[in-house]
mmCIF file of C-alpha atoms in Angstrom:
data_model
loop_
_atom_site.group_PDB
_atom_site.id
_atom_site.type_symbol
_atom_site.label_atom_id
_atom_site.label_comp_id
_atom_site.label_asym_id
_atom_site.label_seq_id
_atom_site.Cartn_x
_atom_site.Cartn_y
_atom_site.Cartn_z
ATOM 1 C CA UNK A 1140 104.887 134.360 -32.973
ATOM 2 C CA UNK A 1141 101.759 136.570 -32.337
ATOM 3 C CA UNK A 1142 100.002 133.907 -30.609
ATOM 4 C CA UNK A 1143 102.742 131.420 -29.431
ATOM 5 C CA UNK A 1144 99.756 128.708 -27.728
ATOM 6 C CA UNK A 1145 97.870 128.988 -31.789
ATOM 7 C CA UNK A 1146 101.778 128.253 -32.867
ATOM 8 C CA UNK A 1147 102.067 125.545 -30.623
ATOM 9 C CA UNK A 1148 99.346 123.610 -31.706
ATOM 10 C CA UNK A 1149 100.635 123.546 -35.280
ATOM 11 C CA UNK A 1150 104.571 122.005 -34.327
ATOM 12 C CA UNK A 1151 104.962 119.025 -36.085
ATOM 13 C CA UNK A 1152 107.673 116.865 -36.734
ATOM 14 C CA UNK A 1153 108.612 114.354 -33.909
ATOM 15 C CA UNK A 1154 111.194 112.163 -35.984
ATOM 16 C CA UNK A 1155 111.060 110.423 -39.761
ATOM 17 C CA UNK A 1156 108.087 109.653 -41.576
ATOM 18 C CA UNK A 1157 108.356 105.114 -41.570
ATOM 19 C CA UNK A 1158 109.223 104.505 -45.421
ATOM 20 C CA UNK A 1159 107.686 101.710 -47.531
ATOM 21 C CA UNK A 1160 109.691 99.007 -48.301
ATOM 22 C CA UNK A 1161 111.333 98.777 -51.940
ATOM 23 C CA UNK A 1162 110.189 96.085 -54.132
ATOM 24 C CA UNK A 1163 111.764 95.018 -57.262
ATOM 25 C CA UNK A 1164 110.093 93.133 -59.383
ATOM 26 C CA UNK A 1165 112.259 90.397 -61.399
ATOM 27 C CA UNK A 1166 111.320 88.791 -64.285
ATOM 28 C CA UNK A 1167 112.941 85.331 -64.792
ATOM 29 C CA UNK A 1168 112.701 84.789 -68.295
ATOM 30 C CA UNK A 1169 113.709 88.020 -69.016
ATOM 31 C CA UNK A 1170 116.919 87.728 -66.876
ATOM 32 C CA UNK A 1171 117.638 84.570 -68.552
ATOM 33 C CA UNK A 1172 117.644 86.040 -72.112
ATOM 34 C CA UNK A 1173 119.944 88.352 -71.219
ATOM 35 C CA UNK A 1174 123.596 88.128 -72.432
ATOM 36 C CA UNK A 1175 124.583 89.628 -69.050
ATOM 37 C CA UNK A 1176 127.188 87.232 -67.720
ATOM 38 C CA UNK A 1177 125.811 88.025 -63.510
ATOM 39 C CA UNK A 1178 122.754 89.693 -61.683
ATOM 40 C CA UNK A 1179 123.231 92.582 -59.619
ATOM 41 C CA UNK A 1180 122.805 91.417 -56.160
ATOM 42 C CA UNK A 1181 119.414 92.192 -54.519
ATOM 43 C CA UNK A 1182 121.377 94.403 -51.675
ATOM 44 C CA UNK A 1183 122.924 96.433 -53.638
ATOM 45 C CA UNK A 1184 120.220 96.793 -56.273
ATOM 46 C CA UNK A 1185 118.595 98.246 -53.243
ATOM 47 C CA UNK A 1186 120.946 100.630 -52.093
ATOM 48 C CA UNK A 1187 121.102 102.021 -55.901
ATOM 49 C CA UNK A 1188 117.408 102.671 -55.731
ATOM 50 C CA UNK A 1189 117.343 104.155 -52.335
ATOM 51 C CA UNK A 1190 120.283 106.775 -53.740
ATOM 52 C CA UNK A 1191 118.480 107.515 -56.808
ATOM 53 C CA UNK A 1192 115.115 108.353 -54.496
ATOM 54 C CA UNK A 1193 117.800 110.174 -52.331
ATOM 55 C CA UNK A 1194 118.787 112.086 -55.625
ATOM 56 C CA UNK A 1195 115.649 112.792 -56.616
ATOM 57 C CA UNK A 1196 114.515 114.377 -53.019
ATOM 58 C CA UNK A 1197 117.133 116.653 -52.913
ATOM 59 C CA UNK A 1198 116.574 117.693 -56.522
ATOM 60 C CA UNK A 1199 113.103 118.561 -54.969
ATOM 61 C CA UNK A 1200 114.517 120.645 -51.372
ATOM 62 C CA UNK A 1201 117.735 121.695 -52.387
ATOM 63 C CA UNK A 1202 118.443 124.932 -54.702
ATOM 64 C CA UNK A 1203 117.968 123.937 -58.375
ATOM 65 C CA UNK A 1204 120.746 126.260 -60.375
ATOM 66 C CA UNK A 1205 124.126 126.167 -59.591
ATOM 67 C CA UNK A 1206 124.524 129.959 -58.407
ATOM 68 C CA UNK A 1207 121.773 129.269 -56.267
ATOM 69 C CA UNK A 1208 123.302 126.090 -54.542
ATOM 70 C CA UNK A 1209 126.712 128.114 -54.353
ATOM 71 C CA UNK A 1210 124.289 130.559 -51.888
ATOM 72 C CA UNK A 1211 123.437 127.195 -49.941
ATOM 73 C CA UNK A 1212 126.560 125.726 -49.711
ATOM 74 C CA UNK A 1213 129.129 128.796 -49.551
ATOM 75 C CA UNK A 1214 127.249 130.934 -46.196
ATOM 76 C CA UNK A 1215 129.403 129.984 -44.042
ATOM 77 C CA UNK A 1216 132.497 130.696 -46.044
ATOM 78 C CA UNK A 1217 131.053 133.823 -46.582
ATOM 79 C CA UNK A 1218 130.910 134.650 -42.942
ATOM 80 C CA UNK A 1219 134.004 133.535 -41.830
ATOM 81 C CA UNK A 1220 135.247 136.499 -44.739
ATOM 82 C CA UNK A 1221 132.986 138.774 -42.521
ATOM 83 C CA UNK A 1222 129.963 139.069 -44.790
ATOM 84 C CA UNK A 1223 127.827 137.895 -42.273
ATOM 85 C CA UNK A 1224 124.548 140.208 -43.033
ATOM 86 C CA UNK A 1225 125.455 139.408 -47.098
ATOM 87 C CA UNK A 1226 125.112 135.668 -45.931
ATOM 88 C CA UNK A 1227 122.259 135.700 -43.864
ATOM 89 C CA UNK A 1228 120.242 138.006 -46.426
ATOM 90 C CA UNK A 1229 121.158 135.582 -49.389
ATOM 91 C CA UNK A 1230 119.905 132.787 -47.943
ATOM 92 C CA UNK A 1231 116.612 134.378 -46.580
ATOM 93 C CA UNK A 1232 116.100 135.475 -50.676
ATOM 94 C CA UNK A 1233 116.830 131.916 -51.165
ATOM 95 C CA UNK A 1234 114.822 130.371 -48.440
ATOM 96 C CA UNK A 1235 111.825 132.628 -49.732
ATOM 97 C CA UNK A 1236 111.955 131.228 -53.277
ATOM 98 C CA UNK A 1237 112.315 127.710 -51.932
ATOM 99 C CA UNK A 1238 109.893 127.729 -48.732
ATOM 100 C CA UNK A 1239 109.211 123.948 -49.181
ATOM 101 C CA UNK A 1240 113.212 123.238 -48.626
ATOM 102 C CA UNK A 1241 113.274 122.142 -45.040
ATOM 103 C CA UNK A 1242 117.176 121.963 -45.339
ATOM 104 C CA UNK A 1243 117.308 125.444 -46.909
ATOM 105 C CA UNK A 1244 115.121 127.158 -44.045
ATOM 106 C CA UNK A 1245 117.302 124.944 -41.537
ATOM 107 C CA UNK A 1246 119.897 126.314 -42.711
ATOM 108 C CA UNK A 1247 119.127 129.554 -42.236
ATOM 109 C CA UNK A 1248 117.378 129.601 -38.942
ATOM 110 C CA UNK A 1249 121.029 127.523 -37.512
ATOM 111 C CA UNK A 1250 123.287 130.980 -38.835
ATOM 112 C CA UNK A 1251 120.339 133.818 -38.200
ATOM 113 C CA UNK A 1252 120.586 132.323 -34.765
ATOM 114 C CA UNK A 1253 124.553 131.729 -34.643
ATOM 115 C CA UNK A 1254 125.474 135.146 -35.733
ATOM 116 C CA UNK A 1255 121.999 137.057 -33.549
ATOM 117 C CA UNK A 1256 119.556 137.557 -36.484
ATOM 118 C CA UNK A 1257 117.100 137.221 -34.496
ATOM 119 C CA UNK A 1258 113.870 138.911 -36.493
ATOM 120 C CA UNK A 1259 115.079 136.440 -39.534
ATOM 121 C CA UNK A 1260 114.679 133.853 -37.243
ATOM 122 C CA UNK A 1261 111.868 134.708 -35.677
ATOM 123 C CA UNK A 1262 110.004 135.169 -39.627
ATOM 124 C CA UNK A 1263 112.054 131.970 -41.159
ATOM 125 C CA UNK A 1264 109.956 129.815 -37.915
ATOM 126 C CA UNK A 1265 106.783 131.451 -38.633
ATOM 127 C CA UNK A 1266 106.708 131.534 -42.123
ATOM 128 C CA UNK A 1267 108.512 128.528 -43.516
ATOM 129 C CA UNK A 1268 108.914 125.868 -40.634
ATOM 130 C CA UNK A 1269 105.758 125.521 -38.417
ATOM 131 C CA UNK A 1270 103.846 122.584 -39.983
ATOM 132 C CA UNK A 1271 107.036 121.233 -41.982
ATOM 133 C CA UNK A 1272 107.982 117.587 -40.692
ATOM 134 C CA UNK A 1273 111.540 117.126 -39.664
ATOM 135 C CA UNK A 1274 114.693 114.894 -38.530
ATOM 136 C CA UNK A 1275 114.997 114.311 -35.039
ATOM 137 C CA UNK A 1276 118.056 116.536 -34.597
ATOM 138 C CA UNK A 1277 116.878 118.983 -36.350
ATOM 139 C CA UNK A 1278 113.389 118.720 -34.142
ATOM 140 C CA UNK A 1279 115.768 118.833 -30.934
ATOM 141 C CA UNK A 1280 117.470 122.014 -32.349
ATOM 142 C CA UNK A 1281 114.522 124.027 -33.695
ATOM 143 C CA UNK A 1282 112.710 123.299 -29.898
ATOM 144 C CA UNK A 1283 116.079 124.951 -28.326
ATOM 145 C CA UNK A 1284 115.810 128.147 -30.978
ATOM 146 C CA UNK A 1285 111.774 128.557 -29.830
ATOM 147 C CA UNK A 1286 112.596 128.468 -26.061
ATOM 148 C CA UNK A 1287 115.369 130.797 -26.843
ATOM 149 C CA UNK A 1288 113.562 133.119 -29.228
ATOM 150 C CA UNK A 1289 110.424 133.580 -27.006
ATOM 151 C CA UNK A 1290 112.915 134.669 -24.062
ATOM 152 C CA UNK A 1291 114.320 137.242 -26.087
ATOM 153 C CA UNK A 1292 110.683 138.433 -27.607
ATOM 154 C CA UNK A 1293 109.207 138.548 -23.953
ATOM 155 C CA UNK A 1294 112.147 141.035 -22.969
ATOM 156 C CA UNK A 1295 111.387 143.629 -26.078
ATOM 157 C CA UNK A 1296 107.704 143.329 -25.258
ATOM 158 C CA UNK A 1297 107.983 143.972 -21.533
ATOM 159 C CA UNK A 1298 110.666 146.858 -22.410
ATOM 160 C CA UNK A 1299 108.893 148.398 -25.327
ATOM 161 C CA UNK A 1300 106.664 150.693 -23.129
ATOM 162 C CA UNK A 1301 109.292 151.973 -21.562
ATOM 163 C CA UNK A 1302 110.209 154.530 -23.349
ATOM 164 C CA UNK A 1303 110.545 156.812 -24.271
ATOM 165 C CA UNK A 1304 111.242 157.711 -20.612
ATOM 166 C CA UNK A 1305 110.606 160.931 -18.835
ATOM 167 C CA UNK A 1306 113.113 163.584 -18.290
ATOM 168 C CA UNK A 1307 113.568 166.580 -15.833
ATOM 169 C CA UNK A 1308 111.097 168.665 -18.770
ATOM 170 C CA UNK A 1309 108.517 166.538 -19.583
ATOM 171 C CA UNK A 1310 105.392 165.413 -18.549
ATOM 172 C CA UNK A 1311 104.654 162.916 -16.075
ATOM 173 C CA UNK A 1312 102.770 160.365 -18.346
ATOM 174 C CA UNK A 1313 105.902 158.534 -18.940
ATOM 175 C CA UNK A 1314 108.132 156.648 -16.334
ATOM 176 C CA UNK A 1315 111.226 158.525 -14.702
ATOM 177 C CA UNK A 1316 114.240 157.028 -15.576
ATOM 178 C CA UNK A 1317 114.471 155.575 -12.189
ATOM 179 C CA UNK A 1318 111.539 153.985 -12.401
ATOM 180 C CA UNK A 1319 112.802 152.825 -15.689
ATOM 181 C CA UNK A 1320 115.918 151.660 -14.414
ATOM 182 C CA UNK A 1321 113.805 149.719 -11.226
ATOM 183 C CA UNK A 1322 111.403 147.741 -13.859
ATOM 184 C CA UNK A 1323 114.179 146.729 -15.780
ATOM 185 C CA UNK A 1324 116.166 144.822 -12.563
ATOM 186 C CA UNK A 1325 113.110 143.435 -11.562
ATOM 187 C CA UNK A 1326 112.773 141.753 -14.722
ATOM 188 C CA UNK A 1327 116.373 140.605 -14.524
ATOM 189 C CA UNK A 1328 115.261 138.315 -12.078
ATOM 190 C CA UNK A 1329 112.787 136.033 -14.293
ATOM 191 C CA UNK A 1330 113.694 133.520 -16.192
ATOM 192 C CA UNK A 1331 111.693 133.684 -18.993
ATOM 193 C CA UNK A 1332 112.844 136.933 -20.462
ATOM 194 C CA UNK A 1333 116.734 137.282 -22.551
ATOM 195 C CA UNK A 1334 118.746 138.710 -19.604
ATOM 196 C CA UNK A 1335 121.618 139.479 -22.295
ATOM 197 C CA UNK A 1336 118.829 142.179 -24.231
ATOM 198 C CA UNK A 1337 117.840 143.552 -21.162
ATOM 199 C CA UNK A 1338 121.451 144.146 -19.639
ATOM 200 C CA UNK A 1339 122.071 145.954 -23.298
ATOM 201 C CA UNK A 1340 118.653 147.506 -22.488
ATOM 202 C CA UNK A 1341 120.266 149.038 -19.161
ATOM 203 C CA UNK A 1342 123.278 150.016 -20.703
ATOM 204 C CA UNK A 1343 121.215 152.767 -22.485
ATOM 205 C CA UNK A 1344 119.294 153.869 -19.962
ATOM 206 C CA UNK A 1345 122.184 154.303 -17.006
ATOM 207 C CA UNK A 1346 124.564 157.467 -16.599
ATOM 208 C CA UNK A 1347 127.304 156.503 -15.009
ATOM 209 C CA UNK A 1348 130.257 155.050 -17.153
ATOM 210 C CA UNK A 1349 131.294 152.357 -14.893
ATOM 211 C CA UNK A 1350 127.548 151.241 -14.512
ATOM 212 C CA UNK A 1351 126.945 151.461 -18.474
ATOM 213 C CA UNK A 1352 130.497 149.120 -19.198
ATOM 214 C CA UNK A 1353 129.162 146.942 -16.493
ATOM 215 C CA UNK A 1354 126.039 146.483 -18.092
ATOM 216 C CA UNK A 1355 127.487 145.559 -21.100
ATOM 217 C CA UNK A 1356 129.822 143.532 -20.005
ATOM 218 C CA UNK A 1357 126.917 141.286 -18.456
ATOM 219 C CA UNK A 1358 125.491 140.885 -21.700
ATOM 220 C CA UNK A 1359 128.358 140.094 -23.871
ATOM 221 C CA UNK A 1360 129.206 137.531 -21.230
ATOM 222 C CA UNK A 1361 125.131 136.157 -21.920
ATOM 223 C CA UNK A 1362 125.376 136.813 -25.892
ATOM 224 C CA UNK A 1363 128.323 137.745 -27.412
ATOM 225 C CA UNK A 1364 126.518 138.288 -31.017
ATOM 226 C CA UNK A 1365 123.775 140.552 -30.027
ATOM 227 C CA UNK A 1366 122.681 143.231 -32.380
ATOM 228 C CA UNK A 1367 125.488 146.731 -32.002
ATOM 229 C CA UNK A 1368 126.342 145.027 -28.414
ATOM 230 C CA UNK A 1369 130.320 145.402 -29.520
ATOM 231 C CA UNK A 1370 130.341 148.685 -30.851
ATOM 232 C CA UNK A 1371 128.858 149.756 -28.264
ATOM 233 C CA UNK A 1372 131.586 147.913 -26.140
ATOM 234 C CA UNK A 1373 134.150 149.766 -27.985
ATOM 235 C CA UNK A 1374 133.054 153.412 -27.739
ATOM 236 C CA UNK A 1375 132.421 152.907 -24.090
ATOM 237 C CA UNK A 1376 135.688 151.191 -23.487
ATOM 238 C CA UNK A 1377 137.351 154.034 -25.735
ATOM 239 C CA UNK A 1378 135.304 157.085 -23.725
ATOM 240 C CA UNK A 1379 137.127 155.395 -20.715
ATOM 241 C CA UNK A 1380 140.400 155.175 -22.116
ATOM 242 C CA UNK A 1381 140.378 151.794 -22.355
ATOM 243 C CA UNK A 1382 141.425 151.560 -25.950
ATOM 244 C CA UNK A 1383 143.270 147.900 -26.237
ATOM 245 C CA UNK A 1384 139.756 146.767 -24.969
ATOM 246 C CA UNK A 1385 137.927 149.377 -26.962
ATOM 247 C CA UNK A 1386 140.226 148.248 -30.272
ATOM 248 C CA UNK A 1387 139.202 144.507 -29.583
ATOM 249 C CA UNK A 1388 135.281 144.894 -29.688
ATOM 250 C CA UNK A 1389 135.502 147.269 -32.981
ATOM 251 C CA UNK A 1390 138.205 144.073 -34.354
ATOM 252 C CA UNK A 1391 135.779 141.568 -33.392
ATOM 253 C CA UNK A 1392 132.839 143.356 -34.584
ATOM 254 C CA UNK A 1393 134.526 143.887 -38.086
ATOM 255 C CA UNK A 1394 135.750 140.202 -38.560
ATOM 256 C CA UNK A 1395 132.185 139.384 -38.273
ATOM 257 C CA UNK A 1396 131.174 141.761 -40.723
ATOM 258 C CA UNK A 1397 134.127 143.996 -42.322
ATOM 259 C CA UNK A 1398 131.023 146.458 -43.818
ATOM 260 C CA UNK A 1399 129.661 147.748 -40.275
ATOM 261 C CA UNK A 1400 129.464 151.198 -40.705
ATOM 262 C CA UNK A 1401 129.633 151.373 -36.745
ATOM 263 C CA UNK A 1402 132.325 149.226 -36.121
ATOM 264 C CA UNK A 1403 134.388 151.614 -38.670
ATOM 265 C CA UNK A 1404 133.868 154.833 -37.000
ATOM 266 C CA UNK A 1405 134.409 152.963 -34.142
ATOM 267 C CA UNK A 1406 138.199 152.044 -35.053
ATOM 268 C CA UNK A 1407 138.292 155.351 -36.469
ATOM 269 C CA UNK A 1408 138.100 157.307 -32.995
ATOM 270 C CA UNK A 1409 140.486 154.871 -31.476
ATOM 271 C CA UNK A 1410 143.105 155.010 -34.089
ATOM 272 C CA UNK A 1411 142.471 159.302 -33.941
ATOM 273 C CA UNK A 1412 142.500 158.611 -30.416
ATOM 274 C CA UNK A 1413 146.000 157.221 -29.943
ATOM 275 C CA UNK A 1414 147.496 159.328 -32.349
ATOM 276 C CA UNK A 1415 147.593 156.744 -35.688
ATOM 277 C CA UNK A 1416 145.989 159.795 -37.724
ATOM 278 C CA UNK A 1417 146.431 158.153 -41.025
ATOM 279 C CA UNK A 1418 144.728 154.558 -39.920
ATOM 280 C CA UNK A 1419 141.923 156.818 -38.174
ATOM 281 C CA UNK A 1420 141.379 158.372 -41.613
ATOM 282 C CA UNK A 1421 141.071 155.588 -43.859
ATOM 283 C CA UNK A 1422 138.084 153.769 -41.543
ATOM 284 C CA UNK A 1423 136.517 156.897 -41.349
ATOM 285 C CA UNK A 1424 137.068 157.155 -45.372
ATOM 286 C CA UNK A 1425 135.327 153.645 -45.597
ATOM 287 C CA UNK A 1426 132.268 154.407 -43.196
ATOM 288 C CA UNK A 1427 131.587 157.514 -45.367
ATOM 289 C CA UNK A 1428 131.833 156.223 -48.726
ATOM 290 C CA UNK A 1429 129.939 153.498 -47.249
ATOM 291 C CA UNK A 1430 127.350 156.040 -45.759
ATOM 292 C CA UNK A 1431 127.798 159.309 -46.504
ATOM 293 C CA UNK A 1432 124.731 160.788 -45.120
ATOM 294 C CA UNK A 1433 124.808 159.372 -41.199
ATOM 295 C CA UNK A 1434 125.584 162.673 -39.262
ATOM 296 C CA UNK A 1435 127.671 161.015 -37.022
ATOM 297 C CA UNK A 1436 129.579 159.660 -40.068
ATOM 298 C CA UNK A 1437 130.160 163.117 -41.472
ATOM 299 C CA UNK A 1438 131.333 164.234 -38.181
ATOM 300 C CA UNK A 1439 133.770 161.423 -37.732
ATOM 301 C CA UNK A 1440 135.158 161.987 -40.708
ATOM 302 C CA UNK A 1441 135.274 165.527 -40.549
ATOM 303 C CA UNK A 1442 137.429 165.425 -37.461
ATOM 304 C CA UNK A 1443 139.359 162.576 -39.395
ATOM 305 C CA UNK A 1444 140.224 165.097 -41.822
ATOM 306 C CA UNK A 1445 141.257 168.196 -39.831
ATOM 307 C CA UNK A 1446 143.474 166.141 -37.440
ATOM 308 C CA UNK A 1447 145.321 165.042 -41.374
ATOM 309 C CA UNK A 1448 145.382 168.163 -42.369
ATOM 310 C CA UNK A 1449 142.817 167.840 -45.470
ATOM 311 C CA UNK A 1450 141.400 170.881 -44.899
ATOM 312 C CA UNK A 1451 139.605 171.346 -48.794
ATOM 313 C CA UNK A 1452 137.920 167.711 -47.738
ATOM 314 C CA UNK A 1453 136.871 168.720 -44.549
ATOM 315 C CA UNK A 1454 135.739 172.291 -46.191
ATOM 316 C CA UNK A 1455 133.563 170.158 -48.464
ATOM 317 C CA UNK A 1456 131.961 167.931 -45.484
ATOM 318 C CA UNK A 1457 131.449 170.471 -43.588
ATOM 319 C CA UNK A 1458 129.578 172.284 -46.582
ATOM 320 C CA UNK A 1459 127.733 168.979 -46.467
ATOM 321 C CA UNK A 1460 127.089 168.996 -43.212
ATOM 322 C CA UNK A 1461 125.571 172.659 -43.323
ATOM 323 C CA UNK A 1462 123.174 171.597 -45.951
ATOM 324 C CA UNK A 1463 121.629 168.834 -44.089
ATOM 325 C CA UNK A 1464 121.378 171.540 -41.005
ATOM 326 C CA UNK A 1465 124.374 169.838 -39.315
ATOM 327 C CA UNK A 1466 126.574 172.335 -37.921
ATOM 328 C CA UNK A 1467 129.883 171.571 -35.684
ATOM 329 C CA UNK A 1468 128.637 172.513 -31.684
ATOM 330 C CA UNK A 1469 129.746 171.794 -28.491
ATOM 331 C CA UNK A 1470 133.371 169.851 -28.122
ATOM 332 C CA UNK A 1471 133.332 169.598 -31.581
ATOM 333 C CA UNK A 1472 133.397 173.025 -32.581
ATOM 334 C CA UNK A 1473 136.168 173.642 -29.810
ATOM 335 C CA UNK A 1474 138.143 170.709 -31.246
ATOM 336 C CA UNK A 1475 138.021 172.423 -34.622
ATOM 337 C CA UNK A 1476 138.782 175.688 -32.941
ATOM 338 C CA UNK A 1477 142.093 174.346 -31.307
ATOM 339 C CA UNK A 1478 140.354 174.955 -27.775
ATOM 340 C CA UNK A 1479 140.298 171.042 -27.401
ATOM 341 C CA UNK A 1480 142.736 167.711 -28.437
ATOM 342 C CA UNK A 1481 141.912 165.242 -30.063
ATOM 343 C CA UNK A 1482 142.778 163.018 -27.049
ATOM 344 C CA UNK A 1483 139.944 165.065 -24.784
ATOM 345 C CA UNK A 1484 137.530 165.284 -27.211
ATOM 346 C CA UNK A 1485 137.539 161.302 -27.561
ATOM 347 C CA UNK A 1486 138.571 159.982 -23.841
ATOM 348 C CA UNK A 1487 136.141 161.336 -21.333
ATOM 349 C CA UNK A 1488 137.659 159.270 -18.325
ATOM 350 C CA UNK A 1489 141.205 159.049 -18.015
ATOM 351 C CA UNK A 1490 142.367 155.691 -16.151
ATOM 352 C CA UNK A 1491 144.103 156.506 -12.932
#
């Protein structure tokens, strides 16, 4: 949606195309040499030709081989088993071979917007559904997904020259965090930009715990399913020692998809956190073998090992770790040094 008033122009689709009437054509002689003892009645001779056009259209929009319709039909299935990005990403591959499939791209633009796939959206609407006539529910729908999608592109664009921001070092070209932090409420206060992205927005740029959970907080109340919103919930909840709240965003963000690296190491500090060593080692096992070359993930899972006493595993990573000029500093290295537990190195404010 480069030029949303060009886009505009081109929505079609205000309800159903009027349909021709069905004509059958009877022959009475030919009827009456016919050994059939009735006729079909002319009603329901009609409703057998309006399924077999039905057929035949969905032959045409739907996916033609059966592993193909098992992509249509099973997504949601497969999300509920918390394969969400598998889900979306299958049907996009399918929605690409099958652009003319209204129902397909439908399909697809309902979950990417469901579950916060947002750019998926964004290209399924530009790509596959401008100019493509449609029911009127579906009409109704895809006008609610524009309105909602042009609110959340009108936040990244007014955001996007934001940063990066200035610190204390460097030059004065760029905005000040404050001044960062002003633009950002006053944009909070118009209503055509996603207030849930720019509360997550916020979140990054303020200091102060309490301010940064707040922040969050306001968008998860807005938009529950935005993009790393509940891991991010969960490692500020955990930093404050509020780990049942902390453990709930990293549960919630691994129902909806059981493979976010994240969301592992996120449940991984929490379990190391409270003491459940074992439990914080096998998520941390997971988000490695999953991605074994995220720095954060080696460190997690170096920690993960030390505090089970693998120490020829956590050798190894931090061999690793050395070779991708990755070295343990700060809290870290006093954790592995015994000058720190694991309960300070992962709780930063202790509830009164």
């Amino acid at each position: 949606m480069n030029d949303r008033e060009e886009q505009e122009d081109k929505r079609e689709g205000e309800g159903l195309d009027e349909l021709g009437e069905l004509v059958i054509a009877e022959d009475e002689e030919e009827l009456e040499q016919e050994p059939i003892p009735f006729r079909l009645p002319p009603k329901i001779a009609l409703f057998l030709v309006a399924v077999v056009g039905l057929t035949l259209y969905c032959s045409i929009q739907l996916p033609k081989t059966m592993k193909e319709y098992k992509v249509y039909k099973q997504a949601e299935a497969l999300i509920e088993k918390g394969e969400t990005s598998a889900a979306i990403s299958n049907l996009d591959e399918l929605s690409n071979k099958y652009p003319d499939s209204t129902d397909l791209s439908m399909k697809l633009l309902r979950l990417s917007m469901q579950e916060g796939y947002y750019s998926i959206a964004v290209s399924t609407i530009n790509d596959r559904l401008y100019g493509q006539k449609l029911f009127a529910v579906d009409h109704e729908r895809f006008t609610g997904y524009i309105e909602q999608l042009e609110r959340h592109l009108n936040a990244q664009a007014a955001v996007s020259g934001f940063f990066p921001f200035a610190d204390d070092q460097a030059n004065d070209e760029a905005p000040s965090r404050d001044e960062v932090k002003a633009q950002i409420y006053q944009l909070l206060d118009q209503s055509d930009m996603d207030q849930a992205y720019l509360y997550y927005v916020l979140s990054g740029v303020e200091e102060d715990l309490d301010t940064i959970l707040w922040a969050l907080q306001e968008s998860y109340e807005l938009d529950p399913e935005l993009a790393g919103l509940r891991v991010k919930l969960s490692v500020i909840c955990r930093r404050m020692d509020r780990l049942e709240e902390a453990s709930q965003y990293a549960e919630e963000a691994l129902r909806k998809e059981r493979r976010d690296v994240e969301a592992l190491r996120a449940m991984s500090t929490i379990k190391l956190a409270t003491g459940d060593l074992s439990e914080g080692l096998r998520y941390s096992e997971e988000a490695y073998r999953l991605n074994p070359d995220a720095e954060n993930v080696l460190s997690t899972y170096a920690v993960a090992l030390y505090a089970n006493g693998e120490y020829e595993m956590f050798r190894s990573i931090l061999d690793d770790m050395a070779n991708k000029g990755e070295s343990p500093e700060g809290n870290l290295r006093r954790y592995f040094n015994g000058d720190m537990s694991l309960q300070d190195y992962y709780i930063e404010k202790r509830m009164n």
